[in-house]
Short mmCIF file of C-alpha atoms in Angstrom, two decimals:
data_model
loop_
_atom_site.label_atom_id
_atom_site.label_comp_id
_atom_site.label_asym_id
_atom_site.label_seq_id
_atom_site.Cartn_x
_atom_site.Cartn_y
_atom_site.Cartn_z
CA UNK A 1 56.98 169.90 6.46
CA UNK A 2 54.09 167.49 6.90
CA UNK A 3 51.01 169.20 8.81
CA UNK A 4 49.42 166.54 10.35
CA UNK A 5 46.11 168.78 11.48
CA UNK A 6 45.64 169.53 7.55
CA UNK A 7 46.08 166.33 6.18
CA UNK A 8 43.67 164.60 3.69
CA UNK A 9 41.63 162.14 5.04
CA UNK A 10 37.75 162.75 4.77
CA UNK A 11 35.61 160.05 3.39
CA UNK A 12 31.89 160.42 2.57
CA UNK A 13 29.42 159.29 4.83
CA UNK A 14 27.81 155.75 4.14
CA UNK A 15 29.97 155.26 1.68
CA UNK A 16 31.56 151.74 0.31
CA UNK A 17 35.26 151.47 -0.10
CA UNK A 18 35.95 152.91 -3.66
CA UNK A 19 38.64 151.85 -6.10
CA UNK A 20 42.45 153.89 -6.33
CA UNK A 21 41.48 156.25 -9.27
CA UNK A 22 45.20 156.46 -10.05
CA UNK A 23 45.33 153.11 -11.32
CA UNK A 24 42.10 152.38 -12.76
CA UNK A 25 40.94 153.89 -16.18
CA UNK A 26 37.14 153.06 -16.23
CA UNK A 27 35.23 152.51 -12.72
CA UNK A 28 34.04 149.01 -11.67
CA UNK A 29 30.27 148.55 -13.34
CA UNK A 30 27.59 146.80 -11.09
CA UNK A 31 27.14 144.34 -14.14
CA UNK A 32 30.24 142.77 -12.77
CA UNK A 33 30.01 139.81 -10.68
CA UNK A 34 30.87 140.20 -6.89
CA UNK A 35 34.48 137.84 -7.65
CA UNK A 36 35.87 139.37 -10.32
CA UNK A 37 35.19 143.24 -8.71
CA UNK A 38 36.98 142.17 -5.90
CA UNK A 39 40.21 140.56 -7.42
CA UNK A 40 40.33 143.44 -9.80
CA UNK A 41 40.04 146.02 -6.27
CA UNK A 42 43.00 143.97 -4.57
CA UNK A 43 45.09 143.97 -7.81
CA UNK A 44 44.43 147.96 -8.36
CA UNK A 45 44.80 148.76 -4.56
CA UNK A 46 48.44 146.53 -4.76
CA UNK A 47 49.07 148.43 -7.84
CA UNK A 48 48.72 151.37 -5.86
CA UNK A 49 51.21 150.54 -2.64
CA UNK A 50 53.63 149.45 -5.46
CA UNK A 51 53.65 153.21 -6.65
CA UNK A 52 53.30 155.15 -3.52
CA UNK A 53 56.11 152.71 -2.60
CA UNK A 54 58.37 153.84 -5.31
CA UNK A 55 57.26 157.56 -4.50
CA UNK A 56 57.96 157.12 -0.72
CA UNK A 57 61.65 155.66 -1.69
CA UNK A 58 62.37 158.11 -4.22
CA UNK A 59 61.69 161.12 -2.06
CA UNK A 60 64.22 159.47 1.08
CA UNK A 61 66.79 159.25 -1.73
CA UNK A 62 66.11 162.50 -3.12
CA UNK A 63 66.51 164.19 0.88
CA UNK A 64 69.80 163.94 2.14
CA UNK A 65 69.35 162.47 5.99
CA UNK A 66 70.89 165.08 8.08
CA UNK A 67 69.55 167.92 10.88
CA UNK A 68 67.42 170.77 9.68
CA UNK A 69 65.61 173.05 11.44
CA UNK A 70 62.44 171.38 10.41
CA UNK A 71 63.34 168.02 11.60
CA UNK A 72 61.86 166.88 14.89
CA UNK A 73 64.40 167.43 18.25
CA UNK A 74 63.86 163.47 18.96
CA UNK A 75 64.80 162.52 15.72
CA UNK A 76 68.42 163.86 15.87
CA UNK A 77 71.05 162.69 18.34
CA UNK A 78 72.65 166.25 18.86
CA UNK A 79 69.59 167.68 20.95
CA UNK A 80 70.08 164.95 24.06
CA UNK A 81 71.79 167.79 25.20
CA UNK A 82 70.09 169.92 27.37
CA UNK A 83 71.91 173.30 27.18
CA UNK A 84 70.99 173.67 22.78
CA UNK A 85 67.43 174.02 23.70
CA UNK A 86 66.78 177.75 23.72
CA UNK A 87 63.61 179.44 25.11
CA UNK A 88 63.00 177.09 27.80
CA UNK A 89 66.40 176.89 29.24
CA UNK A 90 65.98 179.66 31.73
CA UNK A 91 62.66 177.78 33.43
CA UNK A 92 64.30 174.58 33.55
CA UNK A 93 67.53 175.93 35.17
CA UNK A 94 65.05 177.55 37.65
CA UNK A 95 63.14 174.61 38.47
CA UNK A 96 66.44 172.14 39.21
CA UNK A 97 67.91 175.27 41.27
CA UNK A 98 64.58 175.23 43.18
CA UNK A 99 64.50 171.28 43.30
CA UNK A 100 67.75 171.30 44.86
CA UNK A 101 66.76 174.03 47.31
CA UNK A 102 63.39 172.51 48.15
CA UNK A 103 63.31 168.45 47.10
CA UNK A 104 64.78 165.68 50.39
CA UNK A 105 67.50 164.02 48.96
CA UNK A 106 64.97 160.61 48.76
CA UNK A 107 63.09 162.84 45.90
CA UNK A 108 65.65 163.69 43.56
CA UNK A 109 65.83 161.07 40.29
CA UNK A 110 67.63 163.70 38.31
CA UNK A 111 70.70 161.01 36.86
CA UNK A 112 67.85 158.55 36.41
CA UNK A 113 65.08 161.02 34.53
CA UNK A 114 68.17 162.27 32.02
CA UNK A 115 69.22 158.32 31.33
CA UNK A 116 65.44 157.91 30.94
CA UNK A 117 65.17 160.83 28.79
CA UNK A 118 68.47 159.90 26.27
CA UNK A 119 67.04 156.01 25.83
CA UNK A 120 63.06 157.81 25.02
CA UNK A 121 65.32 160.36 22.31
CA UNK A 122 67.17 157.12 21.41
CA UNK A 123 64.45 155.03 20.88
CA UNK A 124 62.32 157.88 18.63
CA UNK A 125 65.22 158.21 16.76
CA UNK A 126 65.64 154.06 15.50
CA UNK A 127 61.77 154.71 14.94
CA UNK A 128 61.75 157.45 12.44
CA UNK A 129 65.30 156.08 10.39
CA UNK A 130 63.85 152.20 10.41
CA UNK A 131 63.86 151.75 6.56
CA UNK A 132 60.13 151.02 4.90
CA UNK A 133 58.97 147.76 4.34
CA UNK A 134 56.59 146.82 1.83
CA UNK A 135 54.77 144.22 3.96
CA UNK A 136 50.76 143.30 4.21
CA UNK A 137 50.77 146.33 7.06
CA UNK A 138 52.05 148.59 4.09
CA UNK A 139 49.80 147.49 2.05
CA UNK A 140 46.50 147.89 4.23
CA UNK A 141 47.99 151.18 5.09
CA UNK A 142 48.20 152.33 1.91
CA UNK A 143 44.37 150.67 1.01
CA UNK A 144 43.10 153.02 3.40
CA UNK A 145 45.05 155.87 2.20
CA UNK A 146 43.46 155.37 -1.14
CA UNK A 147 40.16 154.98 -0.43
CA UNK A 148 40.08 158.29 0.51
CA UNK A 149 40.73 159.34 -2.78
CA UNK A 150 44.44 159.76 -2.10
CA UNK A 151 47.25 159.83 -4.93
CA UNK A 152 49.81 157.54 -4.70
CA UNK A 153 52.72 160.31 -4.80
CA UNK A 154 50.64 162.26 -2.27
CA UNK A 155 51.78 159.61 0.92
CA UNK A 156 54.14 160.22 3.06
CA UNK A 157 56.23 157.60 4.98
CA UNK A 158 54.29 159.09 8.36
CA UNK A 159 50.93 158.88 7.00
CA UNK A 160 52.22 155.08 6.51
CA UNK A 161 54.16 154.76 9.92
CA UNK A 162 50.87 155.65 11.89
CA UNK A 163 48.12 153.85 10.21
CA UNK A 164 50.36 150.75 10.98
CA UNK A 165 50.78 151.65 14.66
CA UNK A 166 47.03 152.41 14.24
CA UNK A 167 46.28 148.71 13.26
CA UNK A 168 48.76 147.15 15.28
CA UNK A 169 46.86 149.12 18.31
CA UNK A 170 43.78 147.86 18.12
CA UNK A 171 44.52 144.44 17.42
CA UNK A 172 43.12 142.83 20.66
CA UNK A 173 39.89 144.82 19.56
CA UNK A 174 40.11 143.46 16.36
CA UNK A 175 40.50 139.54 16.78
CA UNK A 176 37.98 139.36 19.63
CA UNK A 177 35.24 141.45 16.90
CA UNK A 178 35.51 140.85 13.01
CA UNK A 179 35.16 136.66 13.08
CA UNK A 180 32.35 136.64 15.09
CA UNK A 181 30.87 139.29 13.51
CA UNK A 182 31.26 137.53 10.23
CA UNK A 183 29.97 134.11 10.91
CA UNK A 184 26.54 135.99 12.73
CA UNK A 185 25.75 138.84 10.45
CA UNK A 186 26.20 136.70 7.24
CA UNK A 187 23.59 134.44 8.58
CA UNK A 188 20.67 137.00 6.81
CA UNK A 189 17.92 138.50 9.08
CA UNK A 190 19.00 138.60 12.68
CA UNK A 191 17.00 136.60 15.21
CA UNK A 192 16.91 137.49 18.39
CA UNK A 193 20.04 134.60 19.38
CA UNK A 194 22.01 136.46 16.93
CA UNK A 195 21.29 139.95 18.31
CA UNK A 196 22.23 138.77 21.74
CA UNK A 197 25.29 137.24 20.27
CA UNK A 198 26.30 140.58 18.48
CA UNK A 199 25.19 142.38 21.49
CA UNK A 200 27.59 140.36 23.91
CA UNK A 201 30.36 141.52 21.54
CA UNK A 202 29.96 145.03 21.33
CA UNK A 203 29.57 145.19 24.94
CA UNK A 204 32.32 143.37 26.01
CA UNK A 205 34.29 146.05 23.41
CA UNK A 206 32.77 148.45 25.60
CA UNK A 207 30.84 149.90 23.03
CA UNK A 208 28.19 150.62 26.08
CA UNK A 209 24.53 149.99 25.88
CA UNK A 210 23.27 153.21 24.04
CA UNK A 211 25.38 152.39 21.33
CA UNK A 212 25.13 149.01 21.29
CA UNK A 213 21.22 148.99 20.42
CA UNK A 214 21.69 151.79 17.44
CA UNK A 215 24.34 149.56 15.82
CA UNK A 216 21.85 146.15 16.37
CA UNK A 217 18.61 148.45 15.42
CA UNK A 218 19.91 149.93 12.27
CA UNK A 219 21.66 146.86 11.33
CA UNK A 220 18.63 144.39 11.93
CA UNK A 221 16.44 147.33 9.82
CA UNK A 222 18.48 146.84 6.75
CA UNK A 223 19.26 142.93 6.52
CA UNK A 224 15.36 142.48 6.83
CA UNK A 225 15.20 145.15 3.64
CA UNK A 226 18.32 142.48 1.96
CA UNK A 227 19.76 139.33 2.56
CA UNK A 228 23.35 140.28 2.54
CA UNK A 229 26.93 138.35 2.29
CA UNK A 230 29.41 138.56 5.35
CA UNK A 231 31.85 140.66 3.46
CA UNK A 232 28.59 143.26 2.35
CA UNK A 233 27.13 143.23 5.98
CA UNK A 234 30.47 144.34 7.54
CA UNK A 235 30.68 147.07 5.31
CA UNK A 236 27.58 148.05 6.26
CA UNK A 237 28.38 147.86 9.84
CA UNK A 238 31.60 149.90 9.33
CA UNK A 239 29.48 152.73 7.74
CA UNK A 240 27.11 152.63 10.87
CA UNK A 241 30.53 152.88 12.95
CA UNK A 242 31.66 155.50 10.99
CA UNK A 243 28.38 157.49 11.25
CA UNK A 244 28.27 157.41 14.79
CA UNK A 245 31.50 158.73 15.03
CA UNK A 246 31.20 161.76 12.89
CA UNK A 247 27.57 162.54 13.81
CA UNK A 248 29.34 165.25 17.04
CA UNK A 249 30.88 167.07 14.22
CA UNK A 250 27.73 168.31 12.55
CA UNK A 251 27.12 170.87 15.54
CA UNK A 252 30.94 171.83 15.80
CA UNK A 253 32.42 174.98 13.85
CA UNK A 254 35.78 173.45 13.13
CA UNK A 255 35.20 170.22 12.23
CA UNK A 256 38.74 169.51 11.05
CA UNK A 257 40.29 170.78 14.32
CA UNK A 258 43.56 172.22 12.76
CA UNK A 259 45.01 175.63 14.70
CA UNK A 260 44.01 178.76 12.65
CA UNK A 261 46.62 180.99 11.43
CA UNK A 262 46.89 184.86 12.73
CA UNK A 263 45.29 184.63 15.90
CA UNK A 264 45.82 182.63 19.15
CA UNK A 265 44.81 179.35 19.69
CA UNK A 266 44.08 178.04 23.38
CA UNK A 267 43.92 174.04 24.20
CA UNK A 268 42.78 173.30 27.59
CA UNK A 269 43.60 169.92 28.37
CA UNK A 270 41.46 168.05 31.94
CA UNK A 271 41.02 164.99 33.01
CA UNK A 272 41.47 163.10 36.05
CA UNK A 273 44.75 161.95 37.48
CA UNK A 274 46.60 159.00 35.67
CA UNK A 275 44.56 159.46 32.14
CA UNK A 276 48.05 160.55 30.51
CA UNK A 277 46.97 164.07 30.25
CA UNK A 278 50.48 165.25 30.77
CA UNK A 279 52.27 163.08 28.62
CA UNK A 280 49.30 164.11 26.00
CA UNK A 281 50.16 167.11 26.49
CA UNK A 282 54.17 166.60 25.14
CA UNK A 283 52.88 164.54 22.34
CA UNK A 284 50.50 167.45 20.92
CA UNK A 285 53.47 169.90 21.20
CA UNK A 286 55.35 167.63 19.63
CA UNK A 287 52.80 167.42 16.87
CA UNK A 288 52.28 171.14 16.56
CA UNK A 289 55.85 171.62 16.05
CA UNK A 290 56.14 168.90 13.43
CA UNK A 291 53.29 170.39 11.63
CA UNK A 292 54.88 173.96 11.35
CA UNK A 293 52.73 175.75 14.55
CA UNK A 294 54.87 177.85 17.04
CA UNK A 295 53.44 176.31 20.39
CA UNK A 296 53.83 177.24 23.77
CA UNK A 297 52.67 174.97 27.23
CA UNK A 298 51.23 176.57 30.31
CA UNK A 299 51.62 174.24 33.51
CA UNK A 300 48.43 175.35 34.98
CA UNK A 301 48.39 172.06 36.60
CA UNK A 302 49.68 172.93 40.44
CA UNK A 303 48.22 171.29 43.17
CA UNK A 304 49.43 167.96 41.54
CA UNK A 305 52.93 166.52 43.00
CA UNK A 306 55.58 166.77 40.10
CA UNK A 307 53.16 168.00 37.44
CA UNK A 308 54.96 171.03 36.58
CA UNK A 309 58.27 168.71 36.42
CA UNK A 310 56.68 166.12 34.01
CA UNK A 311 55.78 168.86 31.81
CA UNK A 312 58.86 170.68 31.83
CA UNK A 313 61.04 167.46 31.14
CA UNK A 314 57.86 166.94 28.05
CA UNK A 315 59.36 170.78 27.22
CA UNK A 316 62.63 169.66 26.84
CA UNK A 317 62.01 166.50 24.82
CA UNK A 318 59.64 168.72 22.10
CA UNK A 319 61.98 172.06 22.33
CA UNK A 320 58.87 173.73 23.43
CA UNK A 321 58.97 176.98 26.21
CA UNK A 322 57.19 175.62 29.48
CA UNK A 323 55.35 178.71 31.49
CA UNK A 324 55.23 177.51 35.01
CA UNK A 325 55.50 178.93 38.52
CA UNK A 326 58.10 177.21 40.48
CA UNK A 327 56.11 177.97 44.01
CA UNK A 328 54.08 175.36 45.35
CA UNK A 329 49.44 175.56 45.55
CA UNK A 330 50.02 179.06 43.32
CA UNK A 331 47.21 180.02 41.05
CA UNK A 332 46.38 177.92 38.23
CA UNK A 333 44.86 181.25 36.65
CA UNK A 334 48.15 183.14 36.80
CA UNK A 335 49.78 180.59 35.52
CA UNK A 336 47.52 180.92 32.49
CA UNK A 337 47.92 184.30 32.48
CA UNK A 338 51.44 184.68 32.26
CA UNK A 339 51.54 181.64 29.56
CA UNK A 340 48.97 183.76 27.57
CA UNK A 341 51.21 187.26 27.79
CA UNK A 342 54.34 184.69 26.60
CA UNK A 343 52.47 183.50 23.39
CA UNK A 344 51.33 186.67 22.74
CA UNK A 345 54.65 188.19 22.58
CA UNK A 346 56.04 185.39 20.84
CA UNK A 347 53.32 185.33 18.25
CA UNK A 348 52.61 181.97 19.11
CA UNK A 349 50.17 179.82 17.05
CA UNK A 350 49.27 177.44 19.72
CA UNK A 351 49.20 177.34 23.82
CA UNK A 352 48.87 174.22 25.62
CA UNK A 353 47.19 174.44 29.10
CA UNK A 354 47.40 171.67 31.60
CA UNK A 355 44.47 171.91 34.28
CA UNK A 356 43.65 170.42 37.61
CA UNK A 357 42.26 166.56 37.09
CA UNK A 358 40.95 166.81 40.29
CA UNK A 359 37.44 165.21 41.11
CA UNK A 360 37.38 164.75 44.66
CA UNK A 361 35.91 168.41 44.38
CA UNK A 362 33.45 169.06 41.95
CA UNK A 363 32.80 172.70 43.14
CA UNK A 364 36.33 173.30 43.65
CA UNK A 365 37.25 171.92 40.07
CA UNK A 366 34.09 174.29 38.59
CA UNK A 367 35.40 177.13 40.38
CA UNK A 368 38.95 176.79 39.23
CA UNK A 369 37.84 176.38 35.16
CA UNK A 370 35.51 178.81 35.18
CA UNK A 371 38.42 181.64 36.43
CA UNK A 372 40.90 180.43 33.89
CA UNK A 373 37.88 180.93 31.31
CA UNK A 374 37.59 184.74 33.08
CA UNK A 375 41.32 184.97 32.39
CA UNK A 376 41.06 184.23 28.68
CA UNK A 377 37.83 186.27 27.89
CA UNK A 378 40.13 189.44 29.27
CA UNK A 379 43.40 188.57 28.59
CA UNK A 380 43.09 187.21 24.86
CA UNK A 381 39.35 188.04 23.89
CA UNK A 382 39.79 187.23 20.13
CA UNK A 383 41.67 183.76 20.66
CA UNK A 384 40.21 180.45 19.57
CA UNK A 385 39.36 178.10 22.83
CA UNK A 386 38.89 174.85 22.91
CA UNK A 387 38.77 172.54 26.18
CA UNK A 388 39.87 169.19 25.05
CA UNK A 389 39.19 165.93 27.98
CA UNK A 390 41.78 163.22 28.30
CA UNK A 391 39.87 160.00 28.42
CA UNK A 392 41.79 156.25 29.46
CA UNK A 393 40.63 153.92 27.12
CA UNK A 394 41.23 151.11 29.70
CA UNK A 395 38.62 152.34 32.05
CA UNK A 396 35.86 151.59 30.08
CA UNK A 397 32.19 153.08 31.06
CA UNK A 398 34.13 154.22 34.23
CA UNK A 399 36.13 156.73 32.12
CA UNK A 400 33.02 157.48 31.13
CA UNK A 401 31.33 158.19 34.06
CA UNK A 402 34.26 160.68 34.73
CA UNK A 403 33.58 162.35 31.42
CA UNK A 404 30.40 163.41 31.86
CA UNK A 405 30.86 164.98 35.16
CA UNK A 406 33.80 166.84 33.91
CA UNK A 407 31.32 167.63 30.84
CA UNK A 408 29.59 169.46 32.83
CA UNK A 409 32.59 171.23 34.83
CA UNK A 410 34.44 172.30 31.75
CA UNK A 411 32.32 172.88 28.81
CA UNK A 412 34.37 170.18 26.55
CA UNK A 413 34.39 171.20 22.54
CA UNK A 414 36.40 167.06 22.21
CA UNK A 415 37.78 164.20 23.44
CA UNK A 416 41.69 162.83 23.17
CA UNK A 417 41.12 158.83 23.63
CA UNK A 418 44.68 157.41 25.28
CA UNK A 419 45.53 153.72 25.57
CA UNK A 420 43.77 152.41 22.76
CA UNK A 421 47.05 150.11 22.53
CA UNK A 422 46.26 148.47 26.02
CA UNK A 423 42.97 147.15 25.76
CA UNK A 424 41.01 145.25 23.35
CA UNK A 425 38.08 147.42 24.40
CA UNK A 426 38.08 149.62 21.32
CA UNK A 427 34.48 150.65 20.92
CA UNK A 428 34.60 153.00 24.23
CA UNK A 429 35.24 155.45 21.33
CA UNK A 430 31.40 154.69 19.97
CA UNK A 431 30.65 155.02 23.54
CA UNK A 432 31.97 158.77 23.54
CA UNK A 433 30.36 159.59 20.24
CA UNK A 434 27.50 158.16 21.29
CA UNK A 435 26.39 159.00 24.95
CA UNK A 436 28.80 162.18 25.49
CA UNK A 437 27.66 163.66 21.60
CA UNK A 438 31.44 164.83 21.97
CA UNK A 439 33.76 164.54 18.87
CA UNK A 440 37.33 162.27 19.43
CA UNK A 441 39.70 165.13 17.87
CA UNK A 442 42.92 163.15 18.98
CA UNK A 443 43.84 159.12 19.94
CA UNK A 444 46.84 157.42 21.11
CA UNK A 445 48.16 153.77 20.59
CA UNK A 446 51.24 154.08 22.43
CA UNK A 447 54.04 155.09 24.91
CA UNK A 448 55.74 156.55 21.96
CA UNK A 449 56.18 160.52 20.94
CA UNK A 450 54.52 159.54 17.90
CA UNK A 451 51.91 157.78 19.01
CA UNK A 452 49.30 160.22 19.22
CA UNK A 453 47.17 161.67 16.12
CA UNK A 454 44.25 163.39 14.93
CA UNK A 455 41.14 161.16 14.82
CA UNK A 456 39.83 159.90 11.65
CA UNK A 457 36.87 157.93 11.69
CA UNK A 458 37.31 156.31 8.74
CA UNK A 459 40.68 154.77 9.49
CA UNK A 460 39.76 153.79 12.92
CA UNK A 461 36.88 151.67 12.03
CA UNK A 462 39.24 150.30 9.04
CA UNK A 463 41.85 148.94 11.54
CA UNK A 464 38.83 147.85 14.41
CA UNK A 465 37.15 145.60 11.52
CA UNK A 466 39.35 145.03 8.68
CA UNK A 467 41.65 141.72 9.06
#
């Protein structure tokens, strides 16, 4: 079993893009001309797919492809049926017995949600059995993976699948950045056409203003120290990016965000209505059930029409119990508590709370957090809380905006970046490191039940800047 919140992918600040050690005997000397390092770097990095390749193929042949308990529900055509998911059967029978009861007739999409739910378990399915192809993606993917210092039999066809989705996401970002970057940073010392040039880019990535002057000050400060090449001054500019990015994690205690074992861990998920902090929600139990964490979700969420339903039908896609209360305006804190007494007694790793988005309100929203907070400190005193926002990508500094007032309504420990996919505004995520000093523990480049991961700021900035 893969676990995704453990997984090996930290890369030292500042610093360049080293060569796979697997495949090179003696490291590249600075005696050697800028030409001949890089062709050697490709050749060793292709080297390097060409064996993780072989590794990746070798370990399909060597697993026979058939249902196991550790296999994702999605990824195996049996669980489209309803009735062999076990714990949350008995909520889900209660909410359609209510629905019927309670929905008008005009309401009730129940043939179309389960043909909408086989085609999504249909379509994650062709996903995870598409054979591997060694392509250019597969090759980036696995450049990055090695530049981290990764073995080539320590990949995994996932690791690959995601770092291509990654890239593939932020492709808008990319082709409206790294050209024009190129052609005005390789130009030596920037004047002050060039930093308005640079500065017209960033901002029209969103990056936002803060941002925008500590990437043009610190990269102005070291091209007057050194004329440098293109290819040299986008590295540097990629270690600035990455800097930014993992400068919120110096104040955090758990900077690699991964559940801890023996004790409960609490996610509180917020932000406003239509961020996708629902269907984040699904794709994080998802995750915590791929990566070997017992999970439970709390629909705390119930002023909002059909949020309890969206995350029930997200419990039945992941095979993940779904606390709810099937009355309508009940107490978002009761609905915690009863979600915390059903993890305890299930010795459950992780539970997933869904909270009011609600703005309209500020009091009202402050209010409402600060019980459920009341509800943990007394109910599970000892458990590991985190309160994670749900940011759109698409809406830019508005998003922002949003972020800092819920900031201050929910003491945030992160941020989960959606939509990353749907905009070629990709540096809103300097933006968040930068003005909200809030780490991005999670982003998502898709529709897809895979298409969520935890953040790594190396591999980001490698798929916003590389080509």
């Amino acid at each position: 079993m893969f676990n995704w919140f453990r997984r090996k992918n930290k890369k030292a600040d500042s610093e360049p893009v080293s060569e796979p050690t697997e495949q090179v005997t003696t490291p590249e000397t600075e005696t050697k001309t800028e030409t001949s390092s890089q062709e050697t770097t490709q050749e060793d990095y292709l080297a390097w797919a060409k064996t993780a390749y072989k590794n990746i193929q070798q370990t399909q042949t060597a697993t026979p492809s058939q249902p196991s308990t550790e296999t994702p529900p999605e990824t195996t055509q049996e669980d489209v049926t309803p009735d062999l998911e076990p714990q949350p059967q008995e909520v889900v029978e209660a909410a359609t017995e209510t629905e019927k009861e309670e929905v008008p007739a005009w309401m009730k999409k129940s043939d179309r949600l389960e043909a909408l739910k086989e085609t999504a378990l249909e379509t994650a399915t062709v996903e995870e059995t598409t054979p591997l192809t060694f392509d250019e993606e597969f090759v980036w993917s696995a450049k990055v993976l090695a530049a981290q210092g990764r073995a080539p039999d320590d990949v995994s066809q996932e690791e690959i699948n995601w770092l291509k989705r990654l890239r593939q996401g932020l492709g808008k970002s990319r082709r409206g950045l790294v050209n024009q970057l190129k052609s005005i940073v390789g130009q030596g010392p920037l004047n002050e056409d060039a930093v308005m040039e640079i500065e017209a880019l960033l901002l029209q990535a969103d990056t936002g203003l803060e941002a925008t002057d500590h990437i043009i000050s610190t990269l102005q400060n070291k091209l007057l120290e050194e004329a440098l090449p293109p290819e040299q001054a986008l590295e540097y500019l990629k270690s600035i990016l990455r800097d930014m990015l993992d400068r919120p994690l110096q104040k955090v205690v758990n900077p690699g965000f991964a559940p801890e074992k023996g004790i409960l861990n609490i996610w509180l998920l917020t932000g406003v209505n239509g961020a996708g902090k629902t269907t984040t929600i699904g794709k994080l139990s998802h995750l915590a059930q791929q990566s070997g964490y017992n999970c439970i979700i709390a629909a705390a969420d119930t002023f909002r029409a059909a949020a309890v339903q969206q995350v029930q039908v997200w419990g039945e896609r992941t095979n993940t119990p779904v606390i709810a209360n099937p009355g309508k305006n009940t107490d978002p804190a009761a609905v915690v508590f009863d979600g915390i007494s059903a993890a305890q007694a299930r010795q459950a790793d992780l539970l997933l709370v869904d909270t009011a988005g609600r703005l309209q309100n500020k009091k009202n929203l402050m209010a409402e957090l600060a019980k459920i907070r009341r509800i943990i400190d007394k109910k599970a005193e000892k458990a590991q809380v985190e309160s994670l926002l749900v940011l759109d990508a698409t809406l830019g500094q508005n998003g922002l905006r949003q972020a800092q007032v819920f900031s201050e309504a929910a003491n945030l420990s992160g941020v989960v970046l959606t939509k990353l996919d749907g905009t070629a505004k990709g540096g809103v995520a300097l933006a968040v490191a930068q003005q909200l000093d809030l780490p991005i523990r999670f982003i998502g480049v898709g529709e897809g039940i895979e298409d969520l991961r935890p953040f790594s700021s190396y591999e980001f900035v490698e798929a916003l800047l590389n080509e």
